[in-house]
Tab-separated table of C-alpha atoms and ligand atoms in Angstrom:
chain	number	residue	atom	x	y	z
A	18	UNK	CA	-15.473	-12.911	-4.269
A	19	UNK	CA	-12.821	-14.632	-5.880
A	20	UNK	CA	-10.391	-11.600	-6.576
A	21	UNK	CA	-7.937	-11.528	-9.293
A	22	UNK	CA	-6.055	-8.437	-8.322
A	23	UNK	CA	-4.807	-7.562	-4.703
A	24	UNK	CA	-3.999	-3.911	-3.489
A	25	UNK	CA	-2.306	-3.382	-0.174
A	26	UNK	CA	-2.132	-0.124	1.249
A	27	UNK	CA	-1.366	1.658	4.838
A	28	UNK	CA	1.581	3.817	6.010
A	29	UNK	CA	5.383	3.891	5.222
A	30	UNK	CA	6.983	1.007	6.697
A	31	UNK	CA	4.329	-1.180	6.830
A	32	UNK	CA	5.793	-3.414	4.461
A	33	UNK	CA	3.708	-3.751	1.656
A	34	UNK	CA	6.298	-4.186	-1.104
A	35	UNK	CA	7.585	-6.878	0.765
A	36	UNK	CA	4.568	-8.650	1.736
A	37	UNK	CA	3.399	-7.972	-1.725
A	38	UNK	CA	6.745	-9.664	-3.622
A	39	UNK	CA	5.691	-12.752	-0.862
A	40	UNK	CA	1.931	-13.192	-1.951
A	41	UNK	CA	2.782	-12.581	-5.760
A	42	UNK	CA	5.390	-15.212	-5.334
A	43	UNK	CA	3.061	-17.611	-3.417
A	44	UNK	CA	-0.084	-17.267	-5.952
A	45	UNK	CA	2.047	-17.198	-9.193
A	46	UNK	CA	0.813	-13.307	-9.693
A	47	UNK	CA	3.112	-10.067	-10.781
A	48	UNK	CA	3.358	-7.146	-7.963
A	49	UNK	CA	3.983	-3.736	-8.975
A	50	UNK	CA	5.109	-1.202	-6.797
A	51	UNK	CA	3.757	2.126	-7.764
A	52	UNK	CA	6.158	4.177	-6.368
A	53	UNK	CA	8.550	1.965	-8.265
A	54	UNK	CA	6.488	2.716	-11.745
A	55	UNK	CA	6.565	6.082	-10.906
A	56	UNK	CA	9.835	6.288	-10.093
A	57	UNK	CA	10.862	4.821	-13.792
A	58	UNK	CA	8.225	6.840	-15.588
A	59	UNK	CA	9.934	9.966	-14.154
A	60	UNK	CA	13.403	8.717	-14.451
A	61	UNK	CA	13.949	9.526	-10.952
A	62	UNK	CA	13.901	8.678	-7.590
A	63	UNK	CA	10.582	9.725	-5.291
A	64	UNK	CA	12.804	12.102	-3.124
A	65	UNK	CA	14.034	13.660	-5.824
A	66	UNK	CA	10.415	14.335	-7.656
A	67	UNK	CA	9.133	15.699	-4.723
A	68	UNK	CA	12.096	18.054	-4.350
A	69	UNK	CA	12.319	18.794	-8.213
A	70	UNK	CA	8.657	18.715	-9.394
A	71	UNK	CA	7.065	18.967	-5.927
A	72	UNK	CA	4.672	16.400	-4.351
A	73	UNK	CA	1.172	17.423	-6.262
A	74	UNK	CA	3.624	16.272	-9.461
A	75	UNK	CA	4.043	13.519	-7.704
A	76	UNK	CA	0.589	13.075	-6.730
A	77	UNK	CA	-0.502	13.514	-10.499
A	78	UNK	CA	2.097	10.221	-11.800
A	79	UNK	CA	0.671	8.184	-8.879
A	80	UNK	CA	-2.846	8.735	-10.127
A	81	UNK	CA	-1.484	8.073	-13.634
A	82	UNK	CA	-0.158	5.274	-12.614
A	83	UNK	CA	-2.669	3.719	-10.808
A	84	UNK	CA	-5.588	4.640	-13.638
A	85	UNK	CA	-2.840	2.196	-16.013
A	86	UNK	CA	-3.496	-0.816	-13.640
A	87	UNK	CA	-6.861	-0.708	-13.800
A	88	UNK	CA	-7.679	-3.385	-16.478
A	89	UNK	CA	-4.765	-5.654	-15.415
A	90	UNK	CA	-5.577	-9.101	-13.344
A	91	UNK	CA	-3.554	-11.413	-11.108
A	92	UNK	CA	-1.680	-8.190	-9.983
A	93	UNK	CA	-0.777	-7.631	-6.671
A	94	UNK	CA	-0.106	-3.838	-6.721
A	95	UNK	CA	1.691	-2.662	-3.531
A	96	UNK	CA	0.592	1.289	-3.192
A	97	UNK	CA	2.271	4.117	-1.534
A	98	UNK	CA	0.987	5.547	1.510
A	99	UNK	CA	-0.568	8.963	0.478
A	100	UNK	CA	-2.657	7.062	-2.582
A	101	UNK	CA	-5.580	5.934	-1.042
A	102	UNK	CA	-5.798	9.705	0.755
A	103	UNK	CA	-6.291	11.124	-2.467
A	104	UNK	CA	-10.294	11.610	-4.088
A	105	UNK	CA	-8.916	11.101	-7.281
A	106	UNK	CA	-7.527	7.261	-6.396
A	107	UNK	CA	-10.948	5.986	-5.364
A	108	UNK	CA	-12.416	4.224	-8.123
A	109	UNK	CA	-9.103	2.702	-8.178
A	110	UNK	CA	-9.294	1.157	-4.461
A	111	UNK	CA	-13.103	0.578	-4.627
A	112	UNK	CA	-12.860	-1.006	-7.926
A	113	UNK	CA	-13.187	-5.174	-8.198
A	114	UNK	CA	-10.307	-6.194	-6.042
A	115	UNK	CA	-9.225	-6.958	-2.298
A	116	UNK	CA	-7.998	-4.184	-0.643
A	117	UNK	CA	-5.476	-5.174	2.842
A	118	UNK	CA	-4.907	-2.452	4.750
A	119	UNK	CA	-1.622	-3.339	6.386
A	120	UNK	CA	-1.379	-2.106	9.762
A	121	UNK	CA	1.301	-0.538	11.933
A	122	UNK	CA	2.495	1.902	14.572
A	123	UNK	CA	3.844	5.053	14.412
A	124	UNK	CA	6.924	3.454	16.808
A	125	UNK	CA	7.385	0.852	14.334
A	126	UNK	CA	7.495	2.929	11.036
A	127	UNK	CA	9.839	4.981	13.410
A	128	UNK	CA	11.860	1.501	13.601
A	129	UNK	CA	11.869	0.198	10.013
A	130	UNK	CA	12.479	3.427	8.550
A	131	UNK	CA	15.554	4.124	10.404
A	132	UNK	CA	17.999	4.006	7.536
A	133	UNK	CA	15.830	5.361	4.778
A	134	UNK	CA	16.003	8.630	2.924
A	135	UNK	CA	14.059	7.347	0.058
A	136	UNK	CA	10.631	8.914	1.992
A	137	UNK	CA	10.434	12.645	1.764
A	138	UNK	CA	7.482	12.952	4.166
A	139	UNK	CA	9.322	10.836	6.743
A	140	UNK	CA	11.587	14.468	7.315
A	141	UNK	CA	8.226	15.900	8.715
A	142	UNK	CA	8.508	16.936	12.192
A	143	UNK	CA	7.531	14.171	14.722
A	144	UNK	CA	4.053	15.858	15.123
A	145	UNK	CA	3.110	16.222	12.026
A	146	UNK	CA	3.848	13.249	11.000
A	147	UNK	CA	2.047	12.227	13.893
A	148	UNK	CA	-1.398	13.906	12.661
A	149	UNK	CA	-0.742	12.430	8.810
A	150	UNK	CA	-0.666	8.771	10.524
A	151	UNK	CA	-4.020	9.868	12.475
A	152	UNK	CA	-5.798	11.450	9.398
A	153	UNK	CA	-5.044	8.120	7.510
A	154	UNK	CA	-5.983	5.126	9.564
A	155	UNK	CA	-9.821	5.992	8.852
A	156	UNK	CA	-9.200	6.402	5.362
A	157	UNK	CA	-6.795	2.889	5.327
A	158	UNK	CA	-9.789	1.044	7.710
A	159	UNK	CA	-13.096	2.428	5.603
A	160	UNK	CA	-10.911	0.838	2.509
A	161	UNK	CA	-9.680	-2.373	3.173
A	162	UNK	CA	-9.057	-4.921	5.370
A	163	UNK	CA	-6.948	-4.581	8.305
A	164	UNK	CA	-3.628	-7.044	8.826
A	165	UNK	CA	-1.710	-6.056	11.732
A	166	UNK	CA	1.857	-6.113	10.978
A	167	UNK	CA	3.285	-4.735	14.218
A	168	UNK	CA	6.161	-7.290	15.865
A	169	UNK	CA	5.273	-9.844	13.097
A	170	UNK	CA	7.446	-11.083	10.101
A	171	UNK	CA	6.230	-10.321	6.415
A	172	UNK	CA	5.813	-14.414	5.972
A	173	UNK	CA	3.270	-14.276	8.339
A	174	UNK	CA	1.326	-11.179	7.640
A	175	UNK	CA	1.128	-12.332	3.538
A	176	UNK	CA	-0.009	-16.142	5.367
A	177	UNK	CA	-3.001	-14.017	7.084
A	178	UNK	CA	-3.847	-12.142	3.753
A	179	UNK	CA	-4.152	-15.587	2.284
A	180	UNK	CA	-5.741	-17.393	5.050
A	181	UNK	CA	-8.422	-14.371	4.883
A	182	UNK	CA	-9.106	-14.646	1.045
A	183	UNK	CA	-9.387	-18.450	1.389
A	184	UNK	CA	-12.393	-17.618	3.978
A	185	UNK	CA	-13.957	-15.162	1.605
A	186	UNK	CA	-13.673	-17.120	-1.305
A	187	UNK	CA	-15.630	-20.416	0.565
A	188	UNK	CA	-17.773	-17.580	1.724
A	189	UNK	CA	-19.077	-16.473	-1.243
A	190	UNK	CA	-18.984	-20.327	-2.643
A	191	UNK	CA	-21.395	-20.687	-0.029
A	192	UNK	CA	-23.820	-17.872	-0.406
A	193	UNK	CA	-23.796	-18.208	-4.714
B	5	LIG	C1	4.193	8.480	0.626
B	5	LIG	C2	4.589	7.167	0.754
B	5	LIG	C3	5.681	6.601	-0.061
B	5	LIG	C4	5.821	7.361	-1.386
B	5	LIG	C5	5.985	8.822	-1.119
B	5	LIG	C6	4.777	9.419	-0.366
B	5	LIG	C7	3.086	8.969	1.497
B	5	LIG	O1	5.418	5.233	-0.348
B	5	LIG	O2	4.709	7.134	-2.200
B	5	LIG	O3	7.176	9.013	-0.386
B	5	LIG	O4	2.479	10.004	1.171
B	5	LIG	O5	2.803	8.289	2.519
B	5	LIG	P1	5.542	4.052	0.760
B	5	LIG	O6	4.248	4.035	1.532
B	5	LIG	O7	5.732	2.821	-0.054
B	5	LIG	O8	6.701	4.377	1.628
């Protein structure tokens, strides 16, 4: 497979906008941010949507969103973390592209997200947040896959993304 669109997905803080911005930078590509599309289809920040309009509102522009990527190539589209959970968003991460589930720990999001306000979900309480991070790793794992990002800078977690489509691409050179 020689993809021309890349999705990343996995939990808050795992860094997929910026990894994203890196490997759209390196291979000449755009990246969208969905949240960010959202966010200027709505005129309004994420936080506020999901206190406004409430998060299935939110849930139904992410969809939206997503379903308006669909035809568009050398796109690396940097997802937010409850899209891939979602029935309705599967055609969209099974469709033709390579899906990198970017992987990290609970500790970690804990760490990066220190300063941030922007997340709504991040105010859960520390166990359920806990069982949303365990309810998505399957779903992140059966979908794409998995870059560890844990203790490692987002240069060198976009250089393993590339390293691994370089592989599949001689890969599938090979078998044609
Ligand atoms: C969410 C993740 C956020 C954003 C919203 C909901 C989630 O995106 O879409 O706050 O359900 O995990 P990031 O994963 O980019 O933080």
């Amino acid at each position: 497979m020689n993809p021309d669109r890349i999705v990343l997905i996995g939990f808050m803080g795992a860094g997929k906008t910026t990894v994203g911005r890196i490997l759209a930078a390196r291979l000449g590509w755009d990246l969208v941010d969905t949240d960010e599309l959202v966010e200027a289809g709505t005129g309004a920040p994420v936080a506020r949507i999901f206190q406004d309009l409430g998060e299935r509102a939110f849930r139904d522009r992410e969809a939206e969103t997503l379903t308006s990527l669909r035809t568009r190539t050398r796109l690396v589209v940097a997802t937010g973390g409850g899209a891939p959970a979602q029935p309705r968003n599967r055609d969209f991460f099974s469709g033709p592209a390579a899906v990198f589930h970017l992987r990290v720990s609970l500790q970690t999001v804990r760490e990066r997200t220190r300063e941030n306000t922007g997340r709504p979900l991040l105010a859960l309480s520390e166990s359920a947040l806990r069982s949303l991070y365990e309810s998505r790793l399957p779903v992140y794992d059966a979908m794409g896959t998995s870059v560890e990002t844990d203790g490692r800078k987002p240069e060198e977690v976009a250089e393993d993304i590339l390293r691994l489509l370089s592989v599949q691409e001689s890969q599938s050179e090979h078998d044609a």
